[in-house]
Short mmCIF file of C-alpha atoms in Angstrom, two decimals:
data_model
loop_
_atom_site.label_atom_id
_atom_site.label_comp_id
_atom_site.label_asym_id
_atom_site.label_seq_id
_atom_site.Cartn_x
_atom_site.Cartn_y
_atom_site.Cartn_z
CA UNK A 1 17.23 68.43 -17.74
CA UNK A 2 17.05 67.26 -13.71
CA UNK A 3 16.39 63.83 -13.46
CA UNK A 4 12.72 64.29 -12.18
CA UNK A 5 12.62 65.84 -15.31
CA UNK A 6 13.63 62.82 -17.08
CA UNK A 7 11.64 60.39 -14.96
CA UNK A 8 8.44 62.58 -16.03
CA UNK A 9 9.09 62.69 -19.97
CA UNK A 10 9.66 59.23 -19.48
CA UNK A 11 6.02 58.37 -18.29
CA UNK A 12 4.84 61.57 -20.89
CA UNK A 13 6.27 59.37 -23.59
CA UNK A 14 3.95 56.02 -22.28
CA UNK A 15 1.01 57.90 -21.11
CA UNK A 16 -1.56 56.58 -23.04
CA UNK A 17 -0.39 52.90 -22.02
CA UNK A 18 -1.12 54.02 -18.27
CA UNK A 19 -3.93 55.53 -18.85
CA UNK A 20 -5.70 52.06 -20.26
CA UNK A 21 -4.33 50.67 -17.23
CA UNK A 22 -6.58 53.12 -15.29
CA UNK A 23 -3.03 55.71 -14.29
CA UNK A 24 -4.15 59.46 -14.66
CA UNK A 25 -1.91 61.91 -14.57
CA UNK A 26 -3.54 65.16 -12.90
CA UNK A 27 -0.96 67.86 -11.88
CA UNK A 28 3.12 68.56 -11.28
CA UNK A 29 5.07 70.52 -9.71
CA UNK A 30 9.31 70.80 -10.05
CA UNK A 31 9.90 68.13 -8.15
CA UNK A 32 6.50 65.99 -7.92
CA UNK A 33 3.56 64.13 -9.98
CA UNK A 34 0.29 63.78 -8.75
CA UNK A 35 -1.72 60.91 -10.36
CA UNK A 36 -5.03 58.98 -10.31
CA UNK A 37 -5.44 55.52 -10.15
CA UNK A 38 -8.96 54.06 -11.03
CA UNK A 39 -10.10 50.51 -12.23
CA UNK A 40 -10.80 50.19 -15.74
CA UNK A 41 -11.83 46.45 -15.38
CA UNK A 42 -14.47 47.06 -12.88
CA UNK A 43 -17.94 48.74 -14.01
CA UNK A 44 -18.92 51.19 -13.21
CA UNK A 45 -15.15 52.19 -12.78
CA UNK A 46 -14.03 53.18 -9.67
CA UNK A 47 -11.63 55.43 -8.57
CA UNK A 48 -9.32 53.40 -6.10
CA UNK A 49 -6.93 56.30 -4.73
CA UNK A 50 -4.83 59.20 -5.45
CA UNK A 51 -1.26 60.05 -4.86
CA UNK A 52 1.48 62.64 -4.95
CA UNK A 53 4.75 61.06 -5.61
CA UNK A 54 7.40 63.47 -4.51
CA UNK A 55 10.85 63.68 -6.13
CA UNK A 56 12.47 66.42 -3.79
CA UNK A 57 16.14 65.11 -3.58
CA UNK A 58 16.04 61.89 -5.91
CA UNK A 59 17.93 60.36 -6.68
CA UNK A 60 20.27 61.15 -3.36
CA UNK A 61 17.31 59.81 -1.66
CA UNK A 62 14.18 57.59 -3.25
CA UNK A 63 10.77 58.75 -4.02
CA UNK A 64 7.99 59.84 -1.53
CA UNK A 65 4.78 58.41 -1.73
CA UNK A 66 1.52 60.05 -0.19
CA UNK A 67 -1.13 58.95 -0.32
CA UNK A 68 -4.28 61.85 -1.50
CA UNK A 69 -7.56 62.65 -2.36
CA UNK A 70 -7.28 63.33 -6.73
CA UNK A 71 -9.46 65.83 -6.69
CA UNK A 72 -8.52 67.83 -3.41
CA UNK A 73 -4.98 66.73 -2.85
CA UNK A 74 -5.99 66.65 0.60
CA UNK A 75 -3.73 63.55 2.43
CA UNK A 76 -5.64 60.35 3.37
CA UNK A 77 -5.44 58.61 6.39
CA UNK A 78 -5.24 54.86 6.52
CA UNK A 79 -8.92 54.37 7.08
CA UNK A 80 -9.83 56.74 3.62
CA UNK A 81 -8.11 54.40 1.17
CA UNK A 82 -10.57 51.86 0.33
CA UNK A 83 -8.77 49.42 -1.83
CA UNK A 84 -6.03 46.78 -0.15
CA UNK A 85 -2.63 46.29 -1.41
CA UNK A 86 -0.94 43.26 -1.20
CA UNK A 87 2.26 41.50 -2.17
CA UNK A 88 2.52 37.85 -2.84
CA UNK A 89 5.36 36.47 -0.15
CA UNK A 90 5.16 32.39 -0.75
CA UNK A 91 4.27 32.48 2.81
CA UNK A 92 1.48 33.97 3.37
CA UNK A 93 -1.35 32.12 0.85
CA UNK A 94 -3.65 35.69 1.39
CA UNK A 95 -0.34 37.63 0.65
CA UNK A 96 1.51 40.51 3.11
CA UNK A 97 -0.20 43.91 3.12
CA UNK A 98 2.42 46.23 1.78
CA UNK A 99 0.03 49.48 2.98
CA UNK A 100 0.64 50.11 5.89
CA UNK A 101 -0.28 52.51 9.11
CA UNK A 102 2.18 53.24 11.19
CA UNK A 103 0.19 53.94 14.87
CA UNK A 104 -3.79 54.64 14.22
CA UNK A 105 -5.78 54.35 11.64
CA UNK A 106 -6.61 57.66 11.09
CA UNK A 107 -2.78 58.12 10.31
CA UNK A 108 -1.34 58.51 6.91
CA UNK A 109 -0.37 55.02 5.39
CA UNK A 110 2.81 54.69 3.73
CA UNK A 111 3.70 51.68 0.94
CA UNK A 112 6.57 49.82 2.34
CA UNK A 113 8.27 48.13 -0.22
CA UNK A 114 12.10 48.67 -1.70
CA UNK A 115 12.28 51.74 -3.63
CA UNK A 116 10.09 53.98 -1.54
CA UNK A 117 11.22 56.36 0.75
CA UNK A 118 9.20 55.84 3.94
CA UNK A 119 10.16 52.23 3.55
CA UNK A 120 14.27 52.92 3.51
CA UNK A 121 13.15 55.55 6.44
CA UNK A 122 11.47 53.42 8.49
CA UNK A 123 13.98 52.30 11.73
CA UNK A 124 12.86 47.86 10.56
CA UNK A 125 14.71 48.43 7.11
CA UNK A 126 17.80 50.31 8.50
CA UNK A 127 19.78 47.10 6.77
CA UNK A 128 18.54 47.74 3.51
CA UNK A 129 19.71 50.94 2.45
CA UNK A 130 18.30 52.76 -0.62
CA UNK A 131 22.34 52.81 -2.07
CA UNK A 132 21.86 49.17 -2.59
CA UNK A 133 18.75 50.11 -4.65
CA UNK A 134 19.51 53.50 -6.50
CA UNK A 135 21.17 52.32 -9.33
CA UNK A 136 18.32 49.38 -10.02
CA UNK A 137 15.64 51.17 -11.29
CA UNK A 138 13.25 50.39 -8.27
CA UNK A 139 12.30 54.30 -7.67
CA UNK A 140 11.96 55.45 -10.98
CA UNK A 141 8.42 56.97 -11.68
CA UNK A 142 7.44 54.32 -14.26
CA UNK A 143 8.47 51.60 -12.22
CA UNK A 144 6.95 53.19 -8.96
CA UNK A 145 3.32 53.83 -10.81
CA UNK A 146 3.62 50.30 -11.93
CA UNK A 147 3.95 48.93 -8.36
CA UNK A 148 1.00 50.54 -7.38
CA UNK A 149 -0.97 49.06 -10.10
CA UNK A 150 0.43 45.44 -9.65
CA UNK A 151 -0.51 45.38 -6.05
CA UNK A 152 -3.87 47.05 -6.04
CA UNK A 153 -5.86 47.81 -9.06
CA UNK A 154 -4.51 44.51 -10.77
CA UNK A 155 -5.55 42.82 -8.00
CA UNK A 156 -9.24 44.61 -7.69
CA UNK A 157 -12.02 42.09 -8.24
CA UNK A 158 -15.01 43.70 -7.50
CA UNK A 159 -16.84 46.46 -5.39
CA UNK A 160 -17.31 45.73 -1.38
CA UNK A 161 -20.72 46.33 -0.79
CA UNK A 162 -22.33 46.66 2.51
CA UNK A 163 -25.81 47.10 3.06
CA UNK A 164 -28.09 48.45 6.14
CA UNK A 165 -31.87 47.92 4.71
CA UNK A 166 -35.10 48.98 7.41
CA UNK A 167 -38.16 46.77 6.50
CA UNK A 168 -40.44 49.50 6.47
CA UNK A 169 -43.72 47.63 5.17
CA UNK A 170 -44.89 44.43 3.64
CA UNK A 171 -45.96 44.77 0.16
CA UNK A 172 -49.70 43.75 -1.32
CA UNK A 173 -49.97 41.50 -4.10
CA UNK A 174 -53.10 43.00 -5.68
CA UNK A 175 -53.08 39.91 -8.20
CA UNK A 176 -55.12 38.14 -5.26
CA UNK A 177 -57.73 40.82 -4.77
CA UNK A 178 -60.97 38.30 -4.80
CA UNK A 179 -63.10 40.40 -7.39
CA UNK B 1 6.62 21.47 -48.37
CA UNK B 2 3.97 24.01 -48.85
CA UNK B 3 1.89 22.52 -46.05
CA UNK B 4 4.82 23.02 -44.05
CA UNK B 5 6.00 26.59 -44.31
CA UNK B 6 1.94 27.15 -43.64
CA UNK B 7 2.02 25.15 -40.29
CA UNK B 8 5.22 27.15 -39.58
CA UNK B 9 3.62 30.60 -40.44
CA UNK B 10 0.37 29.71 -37.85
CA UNK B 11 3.06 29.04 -35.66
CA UNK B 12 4.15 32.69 -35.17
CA UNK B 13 2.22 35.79 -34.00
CA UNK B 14 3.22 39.18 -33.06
CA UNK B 15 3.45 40.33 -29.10
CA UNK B 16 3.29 43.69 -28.00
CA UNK B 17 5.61 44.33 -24.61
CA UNK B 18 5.32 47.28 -22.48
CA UNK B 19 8.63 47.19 -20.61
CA UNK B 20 8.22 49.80 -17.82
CA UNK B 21 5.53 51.74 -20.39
CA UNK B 22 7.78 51.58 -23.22
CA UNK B 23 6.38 49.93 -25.87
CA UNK B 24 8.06 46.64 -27.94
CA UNK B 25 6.66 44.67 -30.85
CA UNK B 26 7.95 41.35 -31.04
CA UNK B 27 7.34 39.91 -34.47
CA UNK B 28 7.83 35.83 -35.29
CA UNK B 29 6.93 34.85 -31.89
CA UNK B 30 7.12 31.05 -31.87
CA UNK B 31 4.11 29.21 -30.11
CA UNK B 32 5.83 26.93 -29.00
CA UNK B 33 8.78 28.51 -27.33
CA UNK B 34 8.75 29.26 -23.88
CA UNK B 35 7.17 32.95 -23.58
CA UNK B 36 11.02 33.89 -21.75
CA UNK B 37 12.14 33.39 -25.03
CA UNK B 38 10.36 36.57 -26.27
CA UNK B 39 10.57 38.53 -23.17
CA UNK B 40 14.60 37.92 -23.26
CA UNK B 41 14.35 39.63 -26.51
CA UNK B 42 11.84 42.42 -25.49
CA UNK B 43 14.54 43.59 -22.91
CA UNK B 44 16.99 43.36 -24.98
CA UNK B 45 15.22 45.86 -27.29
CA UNK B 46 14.23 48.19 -24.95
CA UNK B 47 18.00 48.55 -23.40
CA UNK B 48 17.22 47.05 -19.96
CA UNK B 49 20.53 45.23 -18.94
CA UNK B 50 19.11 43.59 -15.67
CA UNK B 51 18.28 39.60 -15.77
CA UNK B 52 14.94 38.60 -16.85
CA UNK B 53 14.71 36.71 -13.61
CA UNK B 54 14.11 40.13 -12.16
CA UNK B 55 10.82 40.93 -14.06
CA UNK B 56 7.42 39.45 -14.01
CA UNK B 57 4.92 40.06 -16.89
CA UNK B 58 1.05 40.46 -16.68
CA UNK B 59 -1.65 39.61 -18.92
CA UNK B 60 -4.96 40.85 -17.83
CA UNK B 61 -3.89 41.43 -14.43
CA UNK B 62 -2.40 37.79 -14.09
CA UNK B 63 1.45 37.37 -13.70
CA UNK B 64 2.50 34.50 -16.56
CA UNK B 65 4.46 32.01 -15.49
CA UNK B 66 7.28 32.84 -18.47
CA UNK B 67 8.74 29.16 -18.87
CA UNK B 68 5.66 28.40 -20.22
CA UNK B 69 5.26 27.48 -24.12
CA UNK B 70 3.12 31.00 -25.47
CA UNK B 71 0.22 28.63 -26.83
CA UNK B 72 -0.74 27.98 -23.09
CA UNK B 73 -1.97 31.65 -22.67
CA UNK B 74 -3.88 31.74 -25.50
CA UNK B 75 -2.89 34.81 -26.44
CA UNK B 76 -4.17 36.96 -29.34
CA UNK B 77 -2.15 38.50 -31.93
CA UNK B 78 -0.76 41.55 -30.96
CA UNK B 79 -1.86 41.10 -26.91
CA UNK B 80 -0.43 43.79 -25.07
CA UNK B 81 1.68 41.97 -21.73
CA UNK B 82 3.20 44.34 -19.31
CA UNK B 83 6.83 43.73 -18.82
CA UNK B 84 7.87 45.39 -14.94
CA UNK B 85 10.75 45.13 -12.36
CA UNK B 86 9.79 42.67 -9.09
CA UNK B 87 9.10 44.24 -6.46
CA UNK B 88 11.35 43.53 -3.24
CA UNK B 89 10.01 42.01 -0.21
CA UNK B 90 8.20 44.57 1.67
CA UNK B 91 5.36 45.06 4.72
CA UNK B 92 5.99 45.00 8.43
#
């Protein structure tokens, strides 16, 4: 068995627990897992976002997140994920995004927290190698899906609605029709 | 004496764990314990070897503050509290 193998029948065996947490598993390949994430607290329940968490090399090097649409697997930009992630620093009382973009907006986002690949990648975290991490259990697939619950879904309180209304009349009130 | 062993037996529930998905039943809980009490032993069971001070726990989408006594949560027989590993400072 490879250990992506492993890290799969691992969430297999605790599916239905992720599942009523809103975690949908959609597809795999050899060495990734594509899953949905909705919000089973909100109703009507969204879907928040989609992602393909890519295993290519682990555990030699941490887990891949990307960010997709679930029913396309096309890859999002920054702008086409619609929910907010955030991670609760002490400092900060709103909390520290944790999604983040790295030049436009239209770019794809990557998560950077400890665990994740494009975090360890990125040139900020050179001091904070994934070797001090591998052996923790901060990139393994249950952990990673539950980070990405923690930070967004659990934190989802309701939709975001904007509206743009026209006034396009002014509406009789026939109750005052003198008869 | 009777009266007793009653008070003693409302004083336990049942609390269902799921460390990192896996699934742990914790019979006996105490009410009045600190809920680290019967997270220490939820670990334990399902073979995690890394402090407790490295998890946090949800209920409902709220992390628990552990050193508190399980009657402050109010929580049900058999509620379901997700057991997972910290996450490590991230963001820019």
């Amino acid at each position: 068995m490879t250990k992506f193998e492993a890290e799969f029948q691992a969430f297999k065996r605790n599916e239905d627990t992720y599942r009523a947490m809103g975690v949908v598993f959609l597809k795999r390949t050899p060495d990734s897992a594509n899953f949905l994430f909705s919000v089973p607290h909100i109703i009507p329940q969204p879907i928040a976002f989609g992602v393909k968490i890519d295993y290519k090399n682990w555990d030699a090097e941490p887990p891949s997140i990307q960010f997709i649409d679930p029913f396309s697997e096309r890859p999002l930009s920054f702008n086409e994920v619609k929910i907010g992630f955030f991670q609760k620093t002490g400092v900060d009382p709103f909390g520290q995004p944790i999604l983040i973009n790295l030049l436009q907006q239209s770019e794809p986002p990557f998560i950077c927290i400890p665990g994740v690949k494009e975090y360890h990648d990125h040139p900020a975290h050179s001091g904070d190698s994934w070797f001090l991490h591998r052996q923790q259990g901060e990139g393994e697939l249950c952990t990673i899906i539950e980070q990405l619950y923690k930070h967004s879904v659990a934190l989802a309180g309701g939709y975001n609605i904007q509206l743009n209304f026209n006034i396009v009349g002014i509406n009789p009130d026939l109750n005052k029709l003198v008869r | 004496m009777k009266e007793e062993k009653e008070e003693k037996q409302l004083n336990l529930i049942s609390l269902k764990f799921s460390v990192t998905g896996n699934p742990i039943m914790i019979d006996n809980v105490n009410i009045n314990q600190p809920l680290l009490v019967s997270v220490q032993k939820a670990l334990e069971k399902a073979g995690n070897t890394r402090p407790v001070e490295d998890y946090e726990v949800l209920y409902n989408n709220v992390i628990l503050d552990i050193n508190q006594k399980v009657e402050t949560f109010g929580l049900l027989e058999s509620a379901v509290l997700m057991v997972s590993l910290k996450t490590g400072q991230g963001g820019k």
